[in-house]
Tab-separated table of C-alpha atoms in Angstrom:
chain	number	residue	atom	x	y	z
A	26	MET	CA	-93.687	-218.232	188.532
A	27	ALA	CA	-92.712	-219.651	191.652
A	28	CYS	CA	-96.245	-219.341	193.426
A	29	LEU	CA	-97.848	-220.685	190.814
A	30	LEU	CA	-95.507	-223.431	191.285
A	31	MET	CA	-96.541	-224.186	194.350
A	32	GLY	CA	-99.823	-223.640	194.210
A	33	PHE	CA	-99.826	-226.438	191.489
A	34	GLY	CA	-97.631	-228.390	193.539
A	35	THR	CA	-99.093	-228.371	196.908
A	36	LEU	CA	-102.655	-228.911	195.662
A	37	CYS	CA	-101.517	-231.692	193.275
A	38	ALA	CA	-99.001	-233.819	195.915
A	39	GLY	CA	-101.499	-232.343	198.786
A	40	ALA	CA	-104.796	-233.328	197.596
A	41	GLY	CA	-107.137	-236.230	199.094
A	42	ARG	CA	-103.663	-236.896	201.626
A	43	GLY	CA	-104.104	-236.980	205.234
A	44	ARG	CA	-103.180	-234.526	207.364
A	45	GLY	CA	-99.687	-236.022	207.722
A	46	ALA	CA	-98.685	-235.935	204.456
A	47	GLN	CA	-100.256	-232.858	204.422
A	48	ALA	CA	-97.564	-231.313	207.293
A	49	LEU	CA	-95.206	-233.139	205.721
A	50	ILE	CA	-95.391	-231.034	202.222
A	51	ALA	CA	-96.076	-227.845	204.185
A	52	VAL	CA	-92.571	-228.189	205.874
A	53	GLY	CA	-91.213	-229.430	202.590
A	54	THR	CA	-92.355	-226.508	200.596
A	55	LEU	CA	-91.284	-223.863	203.237
A	56	VAL	CA	-87.454	-225.785	203.638
A	57	LEU	CA	-87.409	-225.041	200.144
A	58	CYS	CA	-88.696	-221.445	199.844
A	59	GLY	CA	-85.844	-220.993	202.742
A	60	VAL	CA	-83.134	-222.632	200.741
A	61	GLY	CA	-84.086	-220.175	197.949
A	62	GLY	CA	-84.004	-217.247	199.786
A	63	ALA	CA	-80.900	-217.953	201.064
A	64	TYR	CA	-79.602	-218.376	197.402
A	65	PHE	CA	-80.682	-214.330	196.817
A	66	GLY	CA	-79.313	-213.569	200.375
A	67	VAL	CA	-80.334	-213.615	204.279
A	68	ASP	CA	-82.788	-211.545	203.517
A	69	SER	CA	-84.477	-212.380	201.190
A	70	VAL	CA	-85.547	-215.474	203.302
A	71	PRO	CA	-88.262	-214.092	205.087
A	72	ASN	CA	-89.554	-213.070	202.167
A	73	ALA	CA	-89.144	-216.373	200.533
A	74	LEU	CA	-91.110	-218.006	203.667
A	75	ILE	CA	-93.949	-215.646	203.201
A	76	VAL	CA	-94.544	-216.142	199.357
A	77	GLY	CA	-94.719	-220.171	200.807
A	78	VAL	CA	-96.860	-219.559	203.215
A	79	LEU	CA	-99.273	-218.078	201.391
A	80	SER	CA	-99.218	-220.477	198.584
A	81	LEU	CA	-99.664	-223.269	200.923
A	82	ALA	CA	-102.688	-221.365	202.073
A	83	SER	CA	-103.971	-221.199	198.586
A	84	ALA	CA	-103.693	-225.066	197.435
A	85	PHE	CA	-105.380	-225.638	200.823
A	86	ALA	CA	-107.672	-223.224	200.916
A	87	VAL	CA	-109.102	-225.160	197.836
A	88	GLU	CA	-108.646	-228.500	198.886
A	89	LYS	CA	-110.789	-228.070	201.600
A	90	GLY	CA	-113.399	-226.404	199.046
A	91	GLY	CA	-112.933	-223.004	202.018
A	92	MET	CA	-111.517	-220.522	199.149
A	93	ARG	CA	-113.967	-217.834	200.284
A	94	PRO	CA	-113.719	-214.492	199.225
A	95	GLY	CA	-113.423	-213.447	202.753
A	96	VAL	CA	-110.707	-216.327	203.230
A	97	ALA	CA	-108.876	-215.318	200.165
A	98	CYS	CA	-108.951	-211.423	200.989
A	99	VAL	CA	-107.431	-212.059	204.806
A	100	ILE	CA	-104.808	-214.253	202.878
A	101	VAL	CA	-104.134	-211.433	201.184
A	102	ALA	CA	-103.581	-208.485	203.731
A	103	LEU	CA	-101.806	-211.161	205.986
A	104	ALA	CA	-99.237	-211.626	203.713
A	105	ALA	CA	-99.102	-207.960	202.467
A	106	ALA	CA	-98.970	-207.191	206.439
A	107	ALA	CA	-96.358	-209.873	206.608
A	108	GLN	CA	-93.650	-208.218	204.039
A	109	ILE	CA	-95.044	-204.847	205.224
A	110	GLY	CA	-93.156	-205.807	208.527
A	111	ASP	CA	-90.169	-207.446	207.076
A	112	ALA	CA	-89.176	-204.227	205.630
A	113	THR	CA	-89.894	-202.502	208.278
A	114	VAL	CA	-87.476	-204.153	210.346
A	115	THR	CA	-84.985	-204.332	207.599
A	116	ALA	CA	-85.124	-200.668	207.414
A	117	MET	CA	-85.246	-199.974	210.755
A	118	MET	CA	-81.512	-202.176	210.891
A	119	ALA	CA	-80.432	-199.399	208.447
A	120	ASN	CA	-81.636	-196.888	209.949
A	121	ALA	CA	-83.386	-195.875	207.312
A	122	SER	CA	-87.275	-195.789	207.060
A	123	VAL	CA	-89.299	-197.819	204.116
A	124	GLY	CA	-90.520	-194.359	202.777
A	125	ASP	CA	-87.274	-193.519	202.360
A	126	SER	CA	-85.730	-196.686	200.767
A	127	PHE	CA	-88.821	-196.049	197.728
A	128	ILE	CA	-87.967	-191.581	197.685
A	129	GLY	CA	-84.070	-193.381	196.679
A	130	VAL	CA	-85.244	-195.410	193.798
A	131	LEU	CA	-86.445	-192.053	193.109
A	132	ALA	CA	-84.150	-190.106	193.616
A	133	ALA	CA	-81.535	-193.132	191.658
A	134	ASN	CA	-83.937	-192.905	188.700
A	135	PRO	CA	-84.346	-188.892	188.427
A	136	GLN	CA	-85.724	-189.882	184.309
A	137	LEU	CA	-89.314	-191.278	186.542
A	138	LEU	CA	-89.795	-187.768	187.157
A	139	GLU	CA	-88.165	-185.448	184.538
A	140	SER	CA	-90.293	-187.741	181.438
A	141	VAL	CA	-93.978	-185.774	183.167
A	142	GLY	CA	-92.143	-182.632	183.056
A	143	LEU	CA	-92.666	-182.163	186.736
A	144	ASP	CA	-91.442	-178.977	188.832
A	145	ALA	CA	-90.038	-178.905	192.208
A	146	ALA	CA	-93.589	-178.575	193.988
A	147	GLY	CA	-95.037	-181.469	191.773
A	148	ARG	CA	-91.876	-183.968	192.803
A	149	SER	CA	-92.377	-183.145	196.528
A	150	LEU	CA	-96.524	-184.164	195.983
A	151	VAL	CA	-94.725	-187.068	194.581
A	152	GLU	CA	-92.558	-187.730	197.345
A	153	TRP	CA	-95.594	-187.199	199.813
A	154	ALA	CA	-97.630	-189.265	197.894
A	155	VAL	CA	-94.886	-191.880	197.975
A	156	ARG	CA	-94.329	-191.731	201.655
A	157	THR	CA	-98.025	-191.509	202.704
A	158	PHE	CA	-99.239	-194.694	200.426
A	159	TRP	CA	-96.292	-197.352	199.837
A	160	PRO	CA	-97.534	-199.829	202.243
A	161	ALA	CA	-99.905	-200.154	199.379
A	162	ALA	CA	-97.122	-201.701	196.966
A	163	PHE	CA	-96.725	-204.470	198.711
A	164	SER	CA	-100.277	-205.082	199.098
A	165	THR	CA	-100.189	-205.479	195.750
A	166	THR	CA	-97.608	-207.709	195.230
A	167	ALA	CA	-99.014	-209.602	197.575
A	168	LEU	CA	-102.717	-209.730	195.861
A	169	ILE	CA	-100.207	-210.536	192.503
A	170	GLU	CA	-98.945	-213.854	194.294
A	171	PHE	CA	-102.390	-214.956	195.470
A	172	LEU	CA	-103.722	-214.796	192.241
A	173	CYS	CA	-100.790	-216.585	190.719
A	174	ALA	CA	-100.620	-219.274	193.450
A	175	TYR	CA	-104.785	-219.503	192.408
A	176	ALA	CA	-103.588	-220.188	189.048
A	177	GLY	CA	-101.584	-222.666	189.923
A	178	CYS	CA	-104.151	-224.112	192.445
A	179	GLY	CA	-106.522	-223.902	188.968
A	180	LEU	CA	-104.491	-225.706	186.699
A	181	ALA	CA	-103.918	-228.684	189.016
A	182	ALA	CA	-107.625	-228.601	189.968
A	183	ARG	CA	-108.011	-229.579	185.803
A	184	ARG	CA	-106.212	-232.628	186.502
A	185	LEU	CA	-107.719	-233.452	190.339
A	186	ARG	CA	-111.532	-234.069	189.518
A	187	ASP	CA	-111.106	-237.485	190.289
A	188	ARG	CA	-110.077	-236.320	193.891
A	189	LYS	CA	-113.094	-234.366	193.968
A	190	VAL	CA	-111.223	-231.165	194.167
A	191	GLU	CA	-114.112	-228.343	193.655
A	192	TRP	CA	-113.154	-224.641	191.711
A	193	PRO	CA	-114.484	-221.970	193.113
A	194	ASP	CA	-117.329	-220.244	190.396
A	195	PHE	CA	-116.087	-217.062	190.322
A	196	GLY	CA	-119.120	-215.902	188.911
A	197	LEU	CA	-120.378	-217.106	192.761
A	198	TYR	CA	-117.673	-214.387	194.113
A	199	ASP	CA	-119.733	-212.326	196.762
A	200	LEU	CA	-117.894	-210.787	199.381
A	201	PRO	CA	-118.137	-210.808	203.161
A	202	LEU	CA	-120.144	-207.863	204.827
A	203	TRP	CA	-117.192	-207.756	207.108
A	204	VAL	CA	-115.519	-206.273	204.257
A	205	VAL	CA	-117.624	-202.803	203.406
A	206	ALA	CA	-117.055	-202.172	207.148
A	207	VAL	CA	-113.979	-201.385	206.446
A	208	PHE	CA	-114.413	-200.215	203.106
A	209	VAL	CA	-116.625	-197.556	205.593
A	210	ALA	CA	-114.312	-197.509	208.216
A	211	SER	CA	-111.235	-196.390	205.850
A	212	LEU	CA	-113.917	-193.961	203.769
A	213	ALA	CA	-114.624	-192.000	207.505
A	214	GLY	CA	-110.701	-191.960	207.912
A	215	CYS	CA	-109.252	-189.927	205.271
A	216	ALA	CA	-112.452	-187.708	205.256
A	217	ALA	CA	-111.614	-187.177	209.058
A	218	TRP	CA	-108.030	-186.682	207.948
A	219	TYR	CA	-109.254	-184.207	205.313
A	220	THR	CA	-111.094	-182.076	207.297
A	221	HIS	CA	-108.485	-182.265	210.692
A	222	GLN	CA	-105.617	-182.715	209.135
A	223	GLU	CA	-103.730	-181.009	211.585
A	224	ALA	CA	-105.045	-183.168	214.676
A	225	THR	CA	-105.123	-186.034	213.047
A	226	GLY	CA	-101.389	-186.125	211.200
A	227	ASN	CA	-100.460	-187.810	208.299
A	228	ALA	CA	-100.579	-191.088	210.036
A	229	LEU	CA	-104.373	-192.056	209.752
A	230	LEU	CA	-104.476	-190.807	206.873
A	231	MET	CA	-101.721	-193.464	205.529
A	232	VAL	CA	-103.688	-196.234	207.769
A	233	SER	CA	-107.098	-195.290	205.725
A	234	GLY	CA	-105.709	-194.596	202.514
A	235	ASN	CA	-103.534	-197.747	202.085
A	236	ALA	CA	-106.555	-199.458	203.544
A	237	LEU	CA	-108.806	-197.965	200.713
A	238	LEU	CA	-106.230	-198.575	197.856
A	239	THR	CA	-106.419	-202.506	198.858
A	240	VAL	CA	-110.378	-202.613	199.478
A	241	ARG	CA	-110.684	-201.630	195.993
A	242	TYR	CA	-108.823	-204.521	194.807
A	243	ALA	CA	-112.068	-206.785	196.729
A	244	LEU	CA	-114.751	-204.566	195.388
A	245	ALA	CA	-113.703	-204.704	191.812
A	246	ALA	CA	-113.177	-208.609	192.170
A	247	GLN	CA	-117.036	-208.236	192.658
A	248	GLY	CA	-118.022	-206.545	189.602
A	249	LEU	CA	-115.776	-207.913	187.127
A	250	ALA	CA	-117.709	-211.627	189.010
A	251	VAL	CA	-121.065	-209.835	188.023
A	252	LEU	CA	-119.546	-208.825	184.637
A	253	ALA	CA	-118.675	-212.686	184.561
A	254	TRP	CA	-122.154	-213.734	185.920
A	255	GLN	CA	-124.082	-211.585	183.434
A	256	ALA	CA	-122.014	-212.871	180.082
A	257	ARG	CA	-122.246	-216.184	181.104
A	258	ALA	CA	-126.108	-215.330	181.485
A	259	ARG	CA	-126.947	-214.369	178.237
A	260	LYS	CA	-123.794	-216.637	176.358
A	261	VAL	CA	-121.901	-214.421	175.443
A	262	PRO	CA	-119.278	-216.020	173.296
A	263	ARG	CA	-116.014	-216.633	174.447
A	264	LEU	CA	-113.676	-213.791	172.179
A	265	THR	CA	-116.488	-210.794	173.127
A	266	CYS	CA	-116.525	-211.883	176.950
A	267	VAL	CA	-112.554	-210.751	176.989
A	268	ALA	CA	-113.114	-208.027	175.007
A	269	VAL	CA	-115.827	-206.774	177.709
A	270	VAL	CA	-113.258	-207.852	180.186
A	271	LEU	CA	-110.113	-205.587	179.349
A	272	VAL	CA	-112.656	-202.665	178.785
A	273	ALA	CA	-113.771	-202.881	182.360
A	274	MET	CA	-110.675	-203.060	183.560
A	275	TYR	CA	-109.502	-199.980	181.702
A	276	LEU	CA	-112.588	-198.211	183.118
A	277	GLU	CA	-111.907	-199.599	187.014
A	278	ALA	CA	-108.245	-198.175	186.937
A	279	GLN	CA	-109.496	-194.903	185.749
A	280	PHE	CA	-112.910	-194.186	186.962
A	281	ILE	CA	-113.029	-197.185	189.454
A	282	VAL	CA	-116.236	-198.217	187.852
A	283	MET	CA	-116.259	-201.980	188.912
A	284	SER	CA	-115.624	-201.276	192.602
A	285	VAL	CA	-118.470	-199.164	192.231
A	286	VAL	CA	-121.063	-202.025	190.663
A	287	GLY	CA	-119.372	-204.055	193.148
A	288	LEU	CA	-120.007	-202.299	196.053
A	289	LEU	CA	-123.667	-201.725	194.680
A	290	ASP	CA	-124.094	-205.322	194.349
A	291	ILE	CA	-123.082	-206.243	197.855
A	292	TRP	CA	-126.017	-204.151	199.208
A	293	GLY	CA	-128.556	-204.698	195.034
A	294	ASN	CA	-127.580	-208.657	194.995
A	295	PHE	CA	-127.574	-207.861	191.461
A	296	ARG	CA	-127.347	-212.227	191.007
A	297	HIS	CA	-129.803	-213.188	193.363
A	298	LEU	CA	-127.035	-215.388	195.208
A	299	PRO	CA	-128.756	-216.614	198.885
A	300	ARG	CA	-127.090	-214.559	201.500
A	301	GLY	CA	-127.324	-214.910	205.090
A	302	GLU	CA	-130.246	-217.224	207.084
A	303	GLU	CA	-130.977	-217.986	203.529
A	304	GLN	CA	-130.102	-222.173	202.353
A	305	PRO	CA	-127.770	-221.445	199.506
A	306	VAL	CA	-128.079	-223.718	195.831
A	307	GLN	CA	-125.856	-226.724	195.463
A	308	GLY	CA	-122.697	-224.859	194.292
A	309	GLU	CA	-122.973	-221.200	195.667
A	310	PRO	CA	-121.626	-220.174	198.441
A	311	LYS	CA	-123.183	-218.304	201.125
A	312	GLN	CA	-121.697	-215.063	202.205
A	313	ASP	CA	-118.720	-214.822	205.060
């Protein structure tokens, strides 16, 4: 909710203003974030500031017309990295690791594992997975915070049409090729770990696996954009669109269908979007 309000307020206050006014808005927002974080404890201040910077970056990118998919990916990645760094420093000060803190949550709530009937071997596997893939929790959190800030910007953009604030068309969402490069590198890293586990160790899987899980969100968004574009082109009723999106999200969660569609669209360009050296049609972005 805080991200939504900051995205809304920052865009409303800063749209069409000069750099000085926007800098003052940014400083004021960060001060409020610091004070709000301090209310919950000194340890909460860094994370509150990270959330504030994420919301400010989202609002200013929308205001400048630069909220392309690549920019969104960078904002989420940097926010997740900052949150991981903050959690790591906090854990080191307590002579522990971030993975241990997640395991501690499971140990404090044994009913979570007992409810699915896991034996000792199953619990050991779960603990290994938690210790390996805990960074994905931060990338998921950063993504949710970004979407909330982005939604706040969307609400503000509707009120600021007279200031010529343009809201990006999700149907034209088109990932840059460097995201595909990250996907391929992550997949190669996971394959290298699988074939040479003893030589590579768990660190390679930790980096590659978490990067792969994070890139999946971007690819799934691309797949959903293709779906939205097709639905609009065929003038599908809104209620039907909602039902189709819910089914698509279920298929993504179970079978990564939309991620596959998004990956294929990057190469196949199902929507015939202008890319590379082609001149974009007005309102349609180039691929980064």
